[in-house]
Amino acid sequence: MTMDAAVKVPFVDLRAQYATIREEVTATLAQVLDHAAFIFGPEVARFEEQFADFQGVNHVVGVGNGTDALVLALRALGIGPGDDVVIPANTFAATAEAVIHAGARPVLVDVDLQTYNIDVHQIERRITPSTKAIVPVHLYGQPADLGPILAIAKDHGLSVVEDAAQAHGAQYRGRKVGSWGDAAVFSFYPAKNLGAYGDAGAVATNNDQVELIVRKLRDHGGTTRYQHDLVGYNSRLDTLQAGVLLVKLKHLDEWNQRRQENAQIYNTLLSAIPGISIPVVLEEAAHVYHLYVIRVQRGSRDDLRRHLQAHGIQTQFPVAERCAREILSLPMYPELERSQIRYVAEQILNYMTASA
């Protein structure tokens, strides 16, 4: 392996983040190990309360992962076999997967080419008598355009379940995403803006009945030991992960601000490069850049990815037809250094110049 082939800019660097909070995490994990309440220990309830405060909602229920969160939220809203659920075509597979696991049918709607989120102008043409819900996905940390979505849902009597798995702390019209719909779901996969040290997720809601049903569904159908009111799941947020999330939640606003600052540096450096489209942010939105996604409109996205990889820069490419051929996710995390961002931009410029 040549020097250039060594990784110089990782796609995400969880070790760098851990180094900044090592003592806090170690103390919290030691506390959990000492009291040994590994399932539904006190840290779980504390995290649920603090994340609910952060989100500005009445209830948060911790569950095993983000996919389960969406399944349980849909089921709690009475969505199941015979129902259609509208979702964007450009999303992670888990969004459609969860709808199917709930027994419903995912109905795909194309996306806006600038924001990559669901195209609100195309939703109504996909609504049928069987449609029961819309799942707007706040993809890459960019809020979906919730105003029109909520209006459509109200007109057609539909539930709205926000998929905020990539948008912890993002805002729409000055209010946190995940607080607008009938329910919202979060993933705390380690690489997320708010990530655990394993799988974890949550459902947020202002609806008391939804909260109660999710609490039952996550723990074999009941909230009292050996009393099972529903056919449920084993999808509990474990205490160790709740402890990690409690530590990280205190830093989330600062980390998101650093992501936004890093995005602005990328924007400045990349906006002058012909053939590269930088992220477009809705005027009413505060993007938290779980991913910084560019669109490669000249040359080849895959060739650019190979060029960056050859120069030690890790990338990923997420997805509807044209997007799938052109979008590329650049390294983005709070600890990303300005020199690393400049290096990424330099290599993109080198490739685009050579492909002109």
PDB file of C-alpha atoms in Angstrom, residues 73-237:
ATOM      1  CA  ALA A  73     -44.677   3.434  16.090  1.00  0.00           C
ATOM      2  CA  LEU A  74     -46.648   2.265  13.055  1.00  0.00           C
ATOM      3  CA  ARG A  75     -48.258  -0.543  15.012  1.00  0.00           C
ATOM      4  CA  ALA A  76     -49.111   1.804  17.881  1.00  0.00           C
ATOM      5  CA  LEU A  77     -50.975   3.994  15.379  1.00  0.00           C
ATOM      6  CA  GLY A  78     -53.014   0.999  14.231  1.00  0.00           C
ATOM      7  CA  ILE A  79     -51.252   0.567  10.890  1.00  0.00           C
ATOM      8  CA  GLY A  80     -51.004  -2.991   9.592  1.00  0.00           C
ATOM      9  CA  PRO A  81     -52.162  -5.455   6.922  1.00  0.00           C
ATOM     10  CA  GLY A  82     -54.115  -3.877   4.067  1.00  0.00           C
ATOM     11  CA  ASP A  83     -52.752  -0.378   4.736  1.00  0.00           C
ATOM     12  CA  ASP A  84     -50.550   1.733   2.476  1.00  0.00           C
ATOM     13  CA  VAL A  85     -47.804   3.942   3.889  1.00  0.00           C
ATOM     14  CA  VAL A  86     -46.249   6.707   1.784  1.00  0.00           C
ATOM     15  CA  ILE A  87     -42.439   6.923   2.000  1.00  0.00           C
ATOM     16  CA  PRO A  88     -39.727   8.640  -0.079  1.00  0.00           C
ATOM     17  CA  ALA A  89     -37.943   6.647  -2.767  1.00  0.00           C
ATOM     18  CA  ASN A  90     -34.595   7.973  -1.555  1.00  0.00           C
ATOM     19  CA  THR A  91     -34.079   6.536   1.923  1.00  0.00           C
ATOM     20  CA  PHE A  92     -32.294   3.743   3.735  1.00  0.00           C
ATOM     21  CA  ALA A  93     -33.910   0.326   3.228  1.00  0.00           C
ATOM     22  CA  ALA A  94     -35.027   0.200   6.870  1.00  0.00           C
ATOM     23  CA  THR A  95     -37.824   2.712   6.204  1.00  0.00           C
ATOM     24  CA  ALA A  96     -39.542   0.382   3.727  1.00  0.00           C
ATOM     25  CA  GLU A  97     -38.494  -2.684   5.702  1.00  0.00           C
ATOM     26  CA  ALA A  98     -40.236  -1.429   8.850  1.00  0.00           C
ATOM     27  CA  VAL A  99     -43.464  -0.707   6.955  1.00  0.00           C
ATOM     28  CA  ILE A 100     -43.439  -4.273   5.633  1.00  0.00           C
ATOM     29  CA  HIS A 101     -42.709  -5.713   9.086  1.00  0.00           C
ATOM     30  CA  ALA A 102     -45.722  -3.786  10.389  1.00  0.00           C
ATOM     31  CA  GLY A 103     -47.766  -5.648   7.780  1.00  0.00           C
ATOM     32  CA  ALA A 104     -48.403  -2.622   5.559  1.00  0.00           C
ATOM     33  CA  ARG A 105     -47.312  -1.769   2.001  1.00  0.00           C
ATOM     34  CA  PRO A 106     -44.705   0.933   1.311  1.00  0.00           C
ATOM     35  CA  VAL A 107     -45.725   3.318  -1.488  1.00  0.00           C
ATOM     36  CA  LEU A 108     -42.754   5.185  -2.944  1.00  0.00           C
ATOM     37  CA  VAL A 109     -42.808   8.876  -3.838  1.00  0.00           C
ATOM     38  CA  ASP A 110     -40.001  10.462  -5.835  1.00  0.00           C
ATOM     39  CA  VAL A 111     -37.722  13.022  -4.244  1.00  0.00           C
ATOM     40  CA  ASP A 112     -36.805  16.657  -4.723  1.00  0.00           C
ATOM     41  CA  LEU A 113     -33.557  16.863  -6.704  1.00  0.00           C
ATOM     42  CA  GLN A 114     -32.182  19.668  -4.544  1.00  0.00           C
ATOM     43  CA  THR A 115     -32.915  18.415  -1.019  1.00  0.00           C
ATOM     44  CA  TYR A 116     -33.124  14.653  -1.810  1.00  0.00           C
ATOM     45  CA  ASN A 117     -36.144  14.495   0.528  1.00  0.00           C
ATOM     46  CA  ILE A 118     -39.692  13.513  -0.444  1.00  0.00           C
ATOM     47  CA  ASP A 119     -41.203  15.722  -3.165  1.00  0.00           C
ATOM     48  CA  VAL A 120     -44.249  17.200  -1.443  1.00  0.00           C
ATOM     49  CA  HIS A 121     -45.842  18.010  -4.829  1.00  0.00           C
ATOM     50  CA  GLN A 122     -46.078  14.318  -5.701  1.00  0.00           C
ATOM     51  CA  ILE A 123     -47.515  12.915  -2.459  1.00  0.00           C
ATOM     52  CA  GLU A 124     -51.226  13.353  -3.133  1.00  0.00           C
ATOM     53  CA  ARG A 125     -51.121  11.463  -6.438  1.00  0.00           C
ATOM     54  CA  ARG A 126     -49.846   8.409  -4.535  1.00  0.00           C
ATOM     55  CA  ILE A 127     -52.593   8.457  -1.901  1.00  0.00           C
ATOM     56  CA  THR A 128     -55.228   5.727  -2.208  1.00  0.00           C
ATOM     57  CA  PRO A 129     -58.239   4.712  -0.094  1.00  0.00           C
ATOM     58  CA  SER A 130     -55.857   2.288   1.647  1.00  0.00           C
ATOM     59  CA  THR A 131     -53.324   4.966   2.629  1.00  0.00           C
ATOM     60  CA  LYS A 132     -53.072   5.400   6.385  1.00  0.00           C
ATOM     61  CA  ALA A 133     -49.797   7.242   6.975  1.00  0.00           C
ATOM     62  CA  ILE A 134     -46.953   9.310   5.554  1.00  0.00           C
ATOM     63  CA  VAL A 135     -43.395   8.725   6.732  1.00  0.00           C
ATOM     64  CA  PRO A 136     -41.291  11.785   5.848  1.00  0.00           C
ATOM     65  CA  VAL A 137     -37.585  11.027   6.216  1.00  0.00           C
ATOM     66  CA  HIS A 138     -35.293  13.832   7.346  1.00  0.00           C
ATOM     67  CA  LEU A 139     -32.496  12.448   5.215  1.00  0.00           C
ATOM     68  CA  TYR A 140     -28.832  13.243   5.822  1.00  0.00           C
ATOM     69  CA  GLY A 141     -29.882  15.631   8.639  1.00  0.00           C
ATOM     70  CA  GLN A 142     -31.983  17.884   6.366  1.00  0.00           C
ATOM     71  CA  PRO A 143     -35.589  18.334   7.553  1.00  0.00           C
ATOM     72  CA  ALA A 144     -38.281  17.307   5.111  1.00  0.00           C
ATOM     73  CA  ASP A 145     -40.706  20.098   4.164  1.00  0.00           C
ATOM     74  CA  LEU A 146     -43.128  19.315   6.987  1.00  0.00           C
ATOM     75  CA  GLY A 147     -45.603  22.173   6.481  1.00  0.00           C
ATOM     76  CA  PRO A 148     -47.128  20.847   3.229  1.00  0.00           C
ATOM     77  CA  ILE A 149     -46.809  17.234   4.423  1.00  0.00           C
ATOM     78  CA  LEU A 150     -48.802  17.885   7.585  1.00  0.00           C
ATOM     79  CA  ALA A 151     -51.418  19.793   5.598  1.00  0.00           C
ATOM     80  CA  ILE A 152     -51.843  16.888   3.172  1.00  0.00           C
ATOM     81  CA  ALA A 153     -52.057  14.447   6.066  1.00  0.00           C
ATOM     82  CA  LYS A 154     -54.754  16.528   7.743  1.00  0.00           C
ATOM     83  CA  ASP A 155     -56.786  16.816   4.528  1.00  0.00           C
ATOM     84  CA  HIS A 156     -56.734  13.039   4.015  1.00  0.00           C
ATOM     85  CA  GLY A 157     -56.960  11.919   7.647  1.00  0.00           C
ATOM     86  CA  LEU A 158     -53.496  10.340   7.666  1.00  0.00           C
ATOM     87  CA  SER A 159     -50.999   9.790  10.462  1.00  0.00           C
ATOM     88  CA  VAL A 160     -47.491  11.264  10.137  1.00  0.00           C
ATOM     89  CA  VAL A 161     -44.521   9.351  11.509  1.00  0.00           C
ATOM     90  CA  GLU A 162     -41.270  11.287  11.172  1.00  0.00           C
ATOM     91  CA  ASP A 163     -38.199   9.210  10.399  1.00  0.00           C
ATOM     92  CA  ALA A 164     -35.582  11.299  12.179  1.00  0.00           C
ATOM     93  CA  ALA A 165     -32.946   8.567  12.298  1.00  0.00           C
ATOM     94  CA  GLN A 166     -30.372  10.925  10.745  1.00  0.00           C
ATOM     95  CA  ALA A 167     -31.612  14.227  12.120  1.00  0.00           C
ATOM     96  CA  HIS A 168     -31.020  14.480  15.881  1.00  0.00           C
ATOM     97  CA  GLY A 169     -31.298  18.170  16.714  1.00  0.00           C
ATOM     98  CA  ALA A 170     -32.346  19.366  13.251  1.00  0.00           C
ATOM     99  CA  GLN A 171     -35.026  22.068  13.206  1.00  0.00           C
ATOM    100  CA  TYR A 172     -37.920  23.090  10.978  1.00  0.00           C
ATOM    101  CA  ARG A 173     -39.407  26.558  11.449  1.00  0.00           C
ATOM    102  CA  GLY A 174     -37.477  26.898  14.703  1.00  0.00           C
ATOM    103  CA  ARG A 175     -38.768  23.647  16.210  1.00  0.00           C
ATOM    104  CA  LYS A 176     -37.033  20.293  16.482  1.00  0.00           C
ATOM    105  CA  VAL A 177     -37.912  17.686  13.891  1.00  0.00           C
ATOM    106  CA  GLY A 178     -39.371  14.694  15.646  1.00  0.00           C
ATOM    107  CA  SER A 179     -41.876  16.906  17.461  1.00  0.00           C
ATOM    108  CA  TRP A 180     -44.258  17.619  14.562  1.00  0.00           C
ATOM    109  CA  GLY A 181     -45.919  14.327  13.663  1.00  0.00           C
ATOM    110  CA  ASP A 182     -48.095  11.830  15.504  1.00  0.00           C
ATOM    111  CA  ALA A 183     -44.856  10.062  16.349  1.00  0.00           C
ATOM    112  CA  ALA A 184     -41.197  10.198  15.392  1.00  0.00           C
ATOM    113  CA  VAL A 185     -38.472   7.589  15.383  1.00  0.00           C
ATOM    114  CA  PHE A 186     -34.755   7.849  16.056  1.00  0.00           C
ATOM    115  CA  SER A 187     -31.806   5.557  15.544  1.00  0.00           C
ATOM    116  CA  PHE A 188     -28.795   5.773  17.834  1.00  0.00           C
ATOM    117  CA  TYR A 189     -26.538   3.638  15.642  1.00  0.00           C
ATOM    118  CA  PRO A 190     -22.947   4.502  16.645  1.00  0.00           C
ATOM    119  CA  ALA A 191     -22.194   6.719  13.637  1.00  0.00           C
ATOM    120  CA  LYS A 192     -25.287   8.928  14.052  1.00  0.00           C
ATOM    121  CA  ASN A 193     -25.085  12.503  15.365  1.00  0.00           C
ATOM    122  CA  LEU A 194     -26.251  11.034  18.673  1.00  0.00           C
ATOM    123  CA  GLY A 195     -24.916   7.501  18.684  1.00  0.00           C
ATOM    124  CA  ALA A 196     -24.722   4.702  21.224  1.00  0.00           C
ATOM    125  CA  TYR A 197     -21.961   2.092  21.445  1.00  0.00           C
ATOM    126  CA  GLY A 198     -24.205  -0.510  19.857  1.00  0.00           C
ATOM    127  CA  ASP A 199     -27.740  -0.619  18.507  1.00  0.00           C
ATOM    128  CA  ALA A 200     -30.372   1.597  20.143  1.00  0.00           C
ATOM    129  CA  GLY A 201     -33.419   3.604  19.135  1.00  0.00           C
ATOM    130  CA  ALA A 202     -36.407   5.568  20.412  1.00  0.00           C
ATOM    131  CA  VAL A 203     -39.961   6.637  19.635  1.00  0.00           C
ATOM    132  CA  ALA A 204     -40.970  10.212  20.463  1.00  0.00           C
ATOM    133  CA  THR A 205     -44.598  11.302  20.683  1.00  0.00           C
ATOM    134  CA  ASN A 206     -47.062  13.692  22.308  1.00  0.00           C
ATOM    135  CA  ASN A 207     -49.783  11.049  22.144  1.00  0.00           C
ATOM    136  CA  ASP A 208     -50.316   9.281  25.477  1.00  0.00           C
ATOM    137  CA  GLN A 209     -51.916   6.231  23.869  1.00  0.00           C
ATOM    138  CA  VAL A 210     -49.112   5.790  21.340  1.00  0.00           C
ATOM    139  CA  GLU A 211     -46.567   6.021  24.152  1.00  0.00           C
ATOM    140  CA  LEU A 212     -48.370   3.363  26.204  1.00  0.00           C
ATOM    141  CA  ILE A 213     -48.683   0.926  23.298  1.00  0.00           C
ATOM    142  CA  VAL A 214     -45.015   1.342  22.327  1.00  0.00           C
ATOM    143  CA  ARG A 215     -43.979   0.727  25.947  1.00  0.00           C
ATOM    144  CA  LYS A 216     -45.983  -2.493  25.890  1.00  0.00           C
ATOM    145  CA  LEU A 217     -44.831  -3.626  22.455  1.00  0.00           C
ATOM    146  CA  ARG A 218     -41.128  -3.154  23.248  1.00  0.00           C
ATOM    147  CA  ASP A 219     -41.294  -5.550  26.232  1.00  0.00           C
ATOM    148  CA  HIS A 220     -43.329  -8.578  25.198  1.00  0.00           C
ATOM    149  CA  GLY A 221     -46.621  -6.726  25.215  1.00  0.00           C
ATOM    150  CA  GLY A 222     -46.806  -5.440  28.774  1.00  0.00           C
ATOM    151  CA  THR A 223     -45.542  -2.883  31.259  1.00  0.00           C
ATOM    152  CA  THR A 224     -46.078  -5.132  34.301  1.00  0.00           C
ATOM    153  CA  ARG A 225     -43.908  -8.211  34.738  1.00  0.00           C
ATOM    154  CA  TYR A 226     -45.609 -11.392  33.506  1.00  0.00           C
ATOM    155  CA  GLN A 227     -48.688  -9.470  32.365  1.00  0.00           C
ATOM    156  CA  HIS A 228     -48.850  -9.458  28.584  1.00  0.00           C
ATOM    157  CA  ASP A 229     -51.639  -7.376  27.086  1.00  0.00           C
ATOM    158  CA  LEU A 230     -50.393  -7.554  23.495  1.00  0.00           C
ATOM    159  CA  VAL A 231     -48.266  -9.798  21.309  1.00  0.00           C
ATOM    160  CA  GLY A 232     -45.110  -7.760  21.596  1.00  0.00           C
ATOM    161  CA  TYR A 233     -41.397  -7.792  20.867  1.00  0.00           C
ATOM    162  CA  ASN A 234     -38.152  -7.953  22.762  1.00  0.00           C
ATOM    163  CA  SER A 235     -36.844  -4.513  21.818  1.00  0.00           C
ATOM    164  CA  ARG A 236     -35.604  -2.739  24.913  1.00  0.00           C
ATOM    165  CA  LEU A 237     -33.027   0.029  25.186  1.00  0.00           C
TER     166      LEU A 237
END
